[in-house]
Amino acid sequence: MFRHHIKIGYRNLLKNKTYSAIKIGGFSIGIAAFLLITLFVKEELSYDQFYSQQDRIYRVLNVSTNPDFQVNEWPSFSAPIANLLNTDYPEIETAGRLIVRDWFLAGENQFRKSTENQNNYEEGFAYVDPSLLDIFEIKMIYGTREESLSKPFTMVISKKVADKYFPNQNPVGETIILNDNSEEPYTIGGVMQNLPSNTHLEFDFLLTFVGVEFWDGEQTDWCCQNYEPYLRVKPGTNIQQLEEKLLAIKEDYLLKELIDTENAFAEVVKNHRSFRLQPIENIHLQSGVIGDNFKHGDLRVVQLFGAIAIFILLLACINFINLFTAKSANRAKEVGIRKVAGSFKGELVRQFLTESILYSGISIALGTTLAYLSLPFFNQLAGKNIHIPMDTYWFFPSLVLLTLVIGLLAGMYPSFYLSKFQPIDVLKGNISKGIKNSRLRSSMVVFQFTTSIVLVVSALVVYNQMQFILKSKVGFDKENLVLLHGASTLGDKTKAFKEELGRLPMIEDVTNSSSFPVDGTLRNNNQFWINGQQKIDKGVSAQAWRVAGNYHSSMKMNLLKGRFFAEETNRDSFATIINQTMAEKLGLENPIGEQIWNGGAWDIIGVVEDFHFENMKREIRPLVFFKTRGNSAIIAARIQSEDFSKTMASITGVWNKFMPNQPIRYSLLDESYAEMYAETERTGNVFAACAFLAILIACLGLFGLSTFMAEQRTKEIGVRKILGASSSNLFQLLTYDYLKLVFISMIIGAPIAWYLMKKWLQYFEYRIDIVWWFFIVAGVLVAGIALLTVSRQALKLTFSNPVDSLRNE
Amino acid sequence: MIQLKNLERYYKSGFQKSWVLKGINLDVKQGEFITIMGDSGAGKSTLLQIIGMLDAANKGEYNFFDEEVHRFNEKKRTELYKHYIGFVFQAYHLIDDLTVYENIETPLIYRGIKSKERKPLVAELLDRFNIVAKKDLFPDQLSGGQQQLVGLARAIIGKPKLLLADEPTGNLHTKQGEEIMKLFKELHAEGMTIIQVTHSEKNAEYGDRIIYLEDGYVREDKNVNELLEKN
């Protein structure tokens, strides 16, 4: 019986080639999109899920309910935290600290073997306690978790690095020089397996904390928060109770330090600070507001993608259902005869379901191939490195499962619908050719176009927000600025280098700082008070940037009050320039001449207009500038725009003269600025791609439907022509119905899109308004495409000879 | 075998009933070959469909081998006609996507007969109707007469007790029609009960009893010989 069903399905498929191609084509596209998005979602959800002690690994977070802080959770603590966790809390099996941000040797360094002179720029340095090798279950290739980092100045490198610098040898015991500092060489203590792509941790060089003290007394001081602790609890630990016990840290150490220094901030900490243990698997997707130094995914984006995947699949199923039922008249006779021949309804349902599963099987095979072919494009779009897991035990079984589920989903309604036909009606010829369940068919078409319109509007909004970000006045001139990185190794030669660079004809200006208004440059948060109030109020938390004297003029920032720093090195050593927001937060109407305090007093000499130094998702925060004492990580040159490559060649020449052992490394500020919004741009691209797919699938279905309707109406059109209808009358008649559906879709889709995009835009502190023409553009676009789709059939019919269609009656 | 008592079939339109069949009383004995005749709209096809259990009467009794069909639901009726009744249609009603062989075997599949046992049964009929060479062709590759042969083969493959035929030769030309009627006669001779609807007096002569319908009533119910003598 089953074979019989397959056979019939197959013959039907071959017989109606156009319809089959539409059904399978739409299905395949939908399935390819569904597969890719599902793999993306799966990858995102798989982060940090592979530990053998999975449910016992946590990160410790500070939680502040103080409304003045933008960031309400952050992972950094003072140096003694690890010892404290290890000794005072029996529930904690082991704890360790991590530093990944740019901090002394963490972050990026110049790297060379002690036997060579050529420096190599490397990223991904982290300081770790040896216990983290155990907590993160790092797999060692050479050396052991216990021994590799147990001595001062030892490091563990990843296999990738080992293969690069020590191919085919065991590098343990080799000596490494960082940043030309041959007085403090490092020894390789071990090699670890490369970290998998689905962990929030990203590093290739682990430097031991053993023997490290960044300044005198630093390791026992509760002053500063630079360390991020991770821990593993003992089995059966009650996490909530442990979090409550951790409050002792606040009482015994944090508050004590603040009260000892008579810091008014103590009050805030006392009332608002608590601690949270974040399970390691939540770090990737659920750290949106946590200010840490990892790249994160976003659970909301993952959910959004998941929803879009399901919608696209639904659209594809709808095509199938619509065409199947539309063509059902042709199958009705078969149903009638089979019933007369003794078939029960259930048997027929099974037959039609088998047929739809056959279609879904073919479509899944095609869709998987399509997904495979479009994978590079998708990876670029989503900013991921996903592969199709052909080699896993579950991949092909899940495809089979998917085939069944989709086959049933799409085949259910048509099967029951078809098998309901009564033989007597069919055999009498009572079934009109165009079986009119058109209301259902229309609502399904409306569903498809509503989805399309929502996606088009979304893509438009995201695109416009992106343009807004890139074109809006940011408060400085981001064009034609080259940043030279790794400049701190210039040391005393910084001044000479700047001068020589400044003499090049195509260079307008040269300045230096470690902090620039793009991601990936130094950020440094501090607490400031109006001098004299440090024991009275809680102060203002602000960024503190050290910049060269000409920084503001080089960056072309706008001075609102007072003056910029003097360019001479020895002046303005105790002066500060603040931004507008800082002045507001301090409550100073006329800040010039006032002093701010932060372990020392600074004279405010200028106020600059607010500029965006962080993502526009955030409000502009208070910022304070000091004059740098000498060298810094970045030297910035403003160049003349023409002939970029020649300019860069000249700059490289100067660099190589000063730093023969360190290759030049540069970036363009405007590119880095755009990079900050790569995620936003990707979201826009995904919306655009999905909108395109949705419209494509919907139009495939519409094309099928209109072809079918045209077949049905051939005779009617013939009669109308003979009665004197003009071609344009007929064209309107044939397309009006479809345009009506698009119009209804617009009315339904507009408020949905408006609501969704309103919510999305709320992530941005600086955003566009949703204006009426987004909807008009989306509507006209979708209506236009729909009209093009149906007009082929309409025109064909309109210009056909009525005699032909009426002759065979 | 079949008893119809006071059978009525009507359609409601608003408060009006329009009768297709009214007060039909009919007794069919096993082995009879009955022809139903009458003008267009007299209710011939409806009567045949009710007997064939494709349609149900609104009123009256229908007993089939002592089963009270008028009390049955659709599923039970299907079960019954699946085993006892074969149909032949004027428009053949073959399944376009099935070959001759597959069309003939379809009723057997629905009876759950295994492929191995189906083969000899189908082969026998192909042989008997002389269409072995056509077994892999599709309906649209056959002439009308050949299609009707397939239709007939399909109707009788399940060895039904009752064969119902609605204008079986209506779409055929004379020679093909005769061929089909001869087969009916053969089947009748073998003991099969047959009820046919036809306009053709000539075809009626193949049977042994004729029922004339007029506006839903039975006007005449005569033995063939009687009628022929009368004319």
CSV table of C-alpha atoms in Angstrom, one decimal, chain A residues 382-589:
chain,number,residue,atom,x,y,z
A,382,ALA,CA,25.6,36.4,10.6
A,383,GLY,CA,29.2,37.1,11.5
A,384,LYS,CA,29.7,33.4,12.5
A,385,ASN,CA,31.7,30.4,11.4
A,386,ILE,CA,29.0,27.8,11.2
A,387,HIS,CA,29.4,24.5,9.4
A,388,ILE,CA,26.8,21.9,8.6
A,389,PRO,CA,27.3,19.1,11.0
A,390,MET,CA,27.2,16.3,8.5
A,391,ASP,CA,29.5,14.1,10.6
A,392,THR,CA,27.4,14.0,13.7
A,393,TYR,CA,25.2,11.1,14.6
A,394,TRP,CA,22.1,13.3,14.9
A,395,PHE,CA,22.2,15.3,11.7
A,396,PHE,CA,20.6,12.9,9.3
A,397,PRO,CA,18.1,11.5,11.7
A,398,SER,CA,16.9,15.0,12.4
A,399,LEU,CA,16.5,15.7,8.7
A,400,VAL,CA,14.3,12.6,8.5
A,401,LEU,CA,12.3,13.8,11.5
A,402,LEU,CA,12.0,17.2,9.9
A,403,THR,CA,10.8,15.6,6.7
A,404,LEU,CA,8.0,13.9,8.6
A,405,VAL,CA,7.1,16.9,10.7
A,406,ILE,CA,6.9,19.3,7.7
A,407,GLY,CA,5.2,16.7,5.5
A,408,LEU,CA,2.5,16.2,8.1
A,409,LEU,CA,2.2,19.9,8.9
A,410,ALA,CA,1.8,20.9,5.2
A,411,GLY,CA,-0.2,17.8,4.2
A,412,MET,CA,-2.6,17.6,7.1
A,413,TYR,CA,-5.2,20.1,5.9
A,414,PRO,CA,-5.1,19.2,2.2
A,415,SER,CA,-5.4,15.5,3.0
A,416,PHE,CA,-8.5,15.9,5.2
A,417,TYR,CA,-9.9,18.4,2.8
A,418,LEU,CA,-9.5,16.1,-0.2
A,419,SER,CA,-10.5,12.9,1.4
A,420,LYS,CA,-13.8,14.5,2.4
A,421,PHE,CA,-15.2,14.6,-1.2
A,422,GLN,CA,-18.2,12.4,-1.7
A,423,PRO,CA,-18.1,10.1,-4.6
A,424,ILE,CA,-21.6,10.9,-5.7
A,425,ASP,CA,-20.8,14.6,-6.0
A,426,VAL,CA,-17.6,13.9,-7.9
A,427,LEU,CA,-19.1,11.3,-10.2
A,428,LYS,CA,-22.1,13.5,-11.0
A,429,GLY,CA,-19.6,16.2,-11.9
A,430,ASN,CA,-20.9,18.5,-9.2
A,431,ILE,CA,-17.5,19.6,-8.1
A,432,SER,CA,-16.9,22.9,-9.8
A,433,LYS,CA,-13.4,23.1,-11.2
A,434,GLY,CA,-12.2,25.9,-8.9
A,435,ILE,CA,-13.2,24.6,-5.5
A,436,LYS,CA,-14.0,27.7,-3.6
A,437,ASN,CA,-12.5,27.6,-0.2
A,438,SER,CA,-11.0,30.9,-1.3
A,439,ARG,CA,-11.5,32.5,2.0
A,440,LEU,CA,-8.9,30.2,3.6
A,441,ARG,CA,-6.6,30.5,0.7
A,442,SER,CA,-6.9,34.3,0.8
A,443,SER,CA,-6.1,34.4,4.5
A,444,MET,CA,-3.1,32.3,4.0
A,445,VAL,CA,-1.9,34.6,1.2
A,446,VAL,CA,-2.5,37.5,3.6
A,447,PHE,CA,-0.4,35.8,6.2
A,448,GLN,CA,2.4,35.5,3.8
A,449,PHE,CA,2.3,39.1,2.7
A,450,THR,CA,1.9,40.4,6.2
A,451,THR,CA,5.1,38.6,7.2
A,452,SER,CA,6.8,40.0,4.1
A,453,ILE,CA,5.7,43.5,4.9
A,454,VAL,CA,6.7,43.3,8.5
A,455,LEU,CA,10.2,42.1,7.4
A,456,VAL,CA,10.5,44.8,4.8
A,457,VAL,CA,9.6,47.6,7.3
A,458,SER,CA,12.0,46.1,9.8
A,459,ALA,CA,14.8,46.0,7.3
A,460,LEU,CA,14.0,49.7,6.4
A,461,VAL,CA,14.0,50.8,10.0
A,462,VAL,CA,17.3,49.0,10.8
A,463,TYR,CA,18.9,50.4,7.7
A,464,ASN,CA,17.8,53.9,8.4
A,465,GLN,CA,19.0,53.7,12.1
A,466,MET,CA,22.3,52.5,10.8
A,467,GLN,CA,22.6,55.4,8.4
A,468,PHE,CA,21.6,57.7,11.2
A,469,ILE,CA,24.4,56.3,13.4
A,470,LEU,CA,27.0,56.6,10.6
A,471,LYS,CA,25.9,60.1,9.4
A,472,SER,CA,25.0,61.8,12.7
A,473,LYS,CA,27.2,64.4,14.2
A,474,VAL,CA,29.3,62.5,16.6
A,475,GLY,CA,31.1,65.5,18.1
A,476,PHE,CA,34.5,65.0,16.5
A,477,ASP,CA,35.8,64.4,13.0
A,478,LYS,CA,36.2,60.7,12.4
A,479,GLU,CA,37.4,60.9,8.8
A,480,ASN,CA,41.0,60.6,7.6
A,481,LEU,CA,42.3,59.6,10.9
A,482,VAL,CA,44.9,56.8,11.0
A,483,LEU,CA,45.6,55.1,14.4
A,484,LEU,CA,49.0,53.5,14.9
A,485,HIS,CA,48.7,50.8,17.5
A,486,GLY,CA,51.3,49.4,19.8
A,487,ALA,CA,53.1,52.7,20.1
A,488,SER,CA,53.9,52.3,23.8
A,489,THR,CA,57.1,50.5,22.8
A,490,LEU,CA,58.4,53.7,21.3
A,491,GLY,CA,59.1,54.8,24.9
A,492,ASP,CA,61.3,58.0,25.0
A,493,LYS,CA,61.3,58.1,21.3
A,494,THR,CA,57.6,59.0,21.1
A,495,LYS,CA,58.2,62.8,20.9
A,496,ALA,CA,60.8,62.4,18.1
A,497,PHE,CA,58.6,60.0,16.2
A,498,LYS,CA,55.6,62.4,16.4
A,499,GLU,CA,57.7,65.2,15.1
A,500,GLU,CA,59.1,63.3,12.2
A,501,LEU,CA,55.7,62.0,11.3
A,502,GLY,CA,54.3,65.6,11.5
A,503,ARG,CA,56.9,66.7,9.0
A,504,LEU,CA,55.5,64.5,6.2
A,505,PRO,CA,53.6,66.8,3.7
A,506,MET,CA,50.4,64.7,3.7
A,507,ILE,CA,50.0,64.7,7.4
A,508,GLU,CA,48.0,67.4,8.9
A,509,ASP,CA,48.4,66.7,12.5
A,510,VAL,CA,49.7,64.1,15.0
A,511,THR,CA,48.5,63.4,18.5
A,512,ASN,CA,48.6,60.5,20.9
A,513,SER,CA,46.5,58.9,23.6
A,514,SER,CA,45.5,55.4,24.7
A,515,SER,CA,41.9,56.3,24.6
A,516,PHE,CA,39.9,57.1,21.4
A,517,PRO,CA,36.2,57.2,20.8
A,518,VAL,CA,36.1,53.7,19.3
A,519,ASP,CA,35.9,50.3,20.9
A,520,GLY,CA,39.1,48.5,21.6
A,521,THR,CA,40.9,51.5,23.1
A,522,LEU,CA,41.6,52.1,26.7
A,523,ARG,CA,38.7,52.8,29.1
A,524,ASN,CA,39.3,53.8,32.7
A,525,ASN,CA,36.5,54.5,35.1
A,526,ASN,CA,37.0,56.6,38.2
A,527,GLN,CA,35.0,58.4,40.9
A,528,PHE,CA,35.2,62.2,41.0
A,529,TRP,CA,34.0,64.8,43.4
A,530,ILE,CA,33.9,68.6,43.4
A,531,ASN,CA,36.9,69.3,45.5
A,532,GLY,CA,35.9,69.4,49.2
A,533,GLN,CA,32.8,67.3,48.8
A,534,GLN,CA,34.5,63.9,48.7
A,535,LYS,CA,33.3,63.2,52.3
A,536,ILE,CA,29.9,64.7,51.8
A,537,ASP,CA,28.3,63.3,48.6
A,538,LYS,CA,28.8,60.2,46.6
A,539,GLY,CA,30.5,61.8,43.6
A,540,VAL,CA,30.3,61.2,39.9
A,541,SER,CA,31.6,58.1,38.1
A,542,ALA,CA,33.4,59.2,34.9
A,543,GLN,CA,35.8,58.0,32.3
A,544,ALA,CA,39.3,59.4,32.8
A,545,TRP,CA,41.4,59.7,29.6
A,546,ARG,CA,45.0,60.7,29.3
A,547,VAL,CA,45.6,62.6,26.1
A,548,ALA,CA,48.3,64.7,24.4
A,549,GLY,CA,48.0,68.4,24.6
A,550,ASN,CA,46.7,68.8,21.0
A,551,TYR,CA,44.3,65.9,21.3
A,552,HIS,CA,41.1,68.0,21.2
A,553,SER,CA,42.2,70.2,18.3
A,554,SER,CA,43.4,67.1,16.3
A,555,MET,CA,40.2,65.3,16.9
A,556,LYS,CA,38.3,68.5,16.0
A,557,MET,CA,36.2,68.5,19.0
A,558,ASN,CA,34.1,71.5,19.9
A,559,LEU,CA,35.1,73.6,22.8
A,560,LEU,CA,32.1,75.1,24.7
A,561,LYS,CA,33.9,76.9,27.5
A,562,GLY,CA,37.4,77.8,28.6
A,563,ARG,CA,40.3,76.4,26.6
A,564,PHE,CA,42.1,73.3,25.4
A,565,PHE,CA,45.4,72.0,27.0
A,566,ALA,CA,48.6,73.9,26.2
A,567,GLU,CA,50.8,71.9,23.8
A,568,GLU,CA,54.0,72.4,25.8
A,569,THR,CA,54.7,69.3,27.8
A,570,ASN,CA,55.3,71.0,31.1
A,571,ARG,CA,52.2,73.0,31.4
A,572,ASP,CA,48.7,72.1,32.5
A,573,SER,CA,49.9,69.1,34.6
A,574,PHE,CA,47.1,69.6,37.1
A,575,ALA,CA,44.5,70.8,34.6
A,576,THR,CA,41.5,68.9,33.3
A,577,ILE,CA,38.9,69.3,30.5
A,578,ILE,CA,35.5,67.8,31.0
A,579,ASN,CA,32.6,67.0,28.8
A,580,GLN,CA,29.1,68.6,29.0
A,581,THR,CA,27.6,65.6,30.7
A,582,MET,CA,30.3,65.7,33.4
A,583,ALA,CA,29.5,69.4,34.0
A,584,GLU,CA,25.8,68.6,34.3
A,585,LYS,CA,26.4,65.6,36.7
A,586,LEU,CA,28.6,67.7,38.9
A,587,GLY,CA,25.9,70.4,38.9
A,588,LEU,CA,28.3,73.1,37.8
A,589,GLU,CA,26.8,75.8,35.7
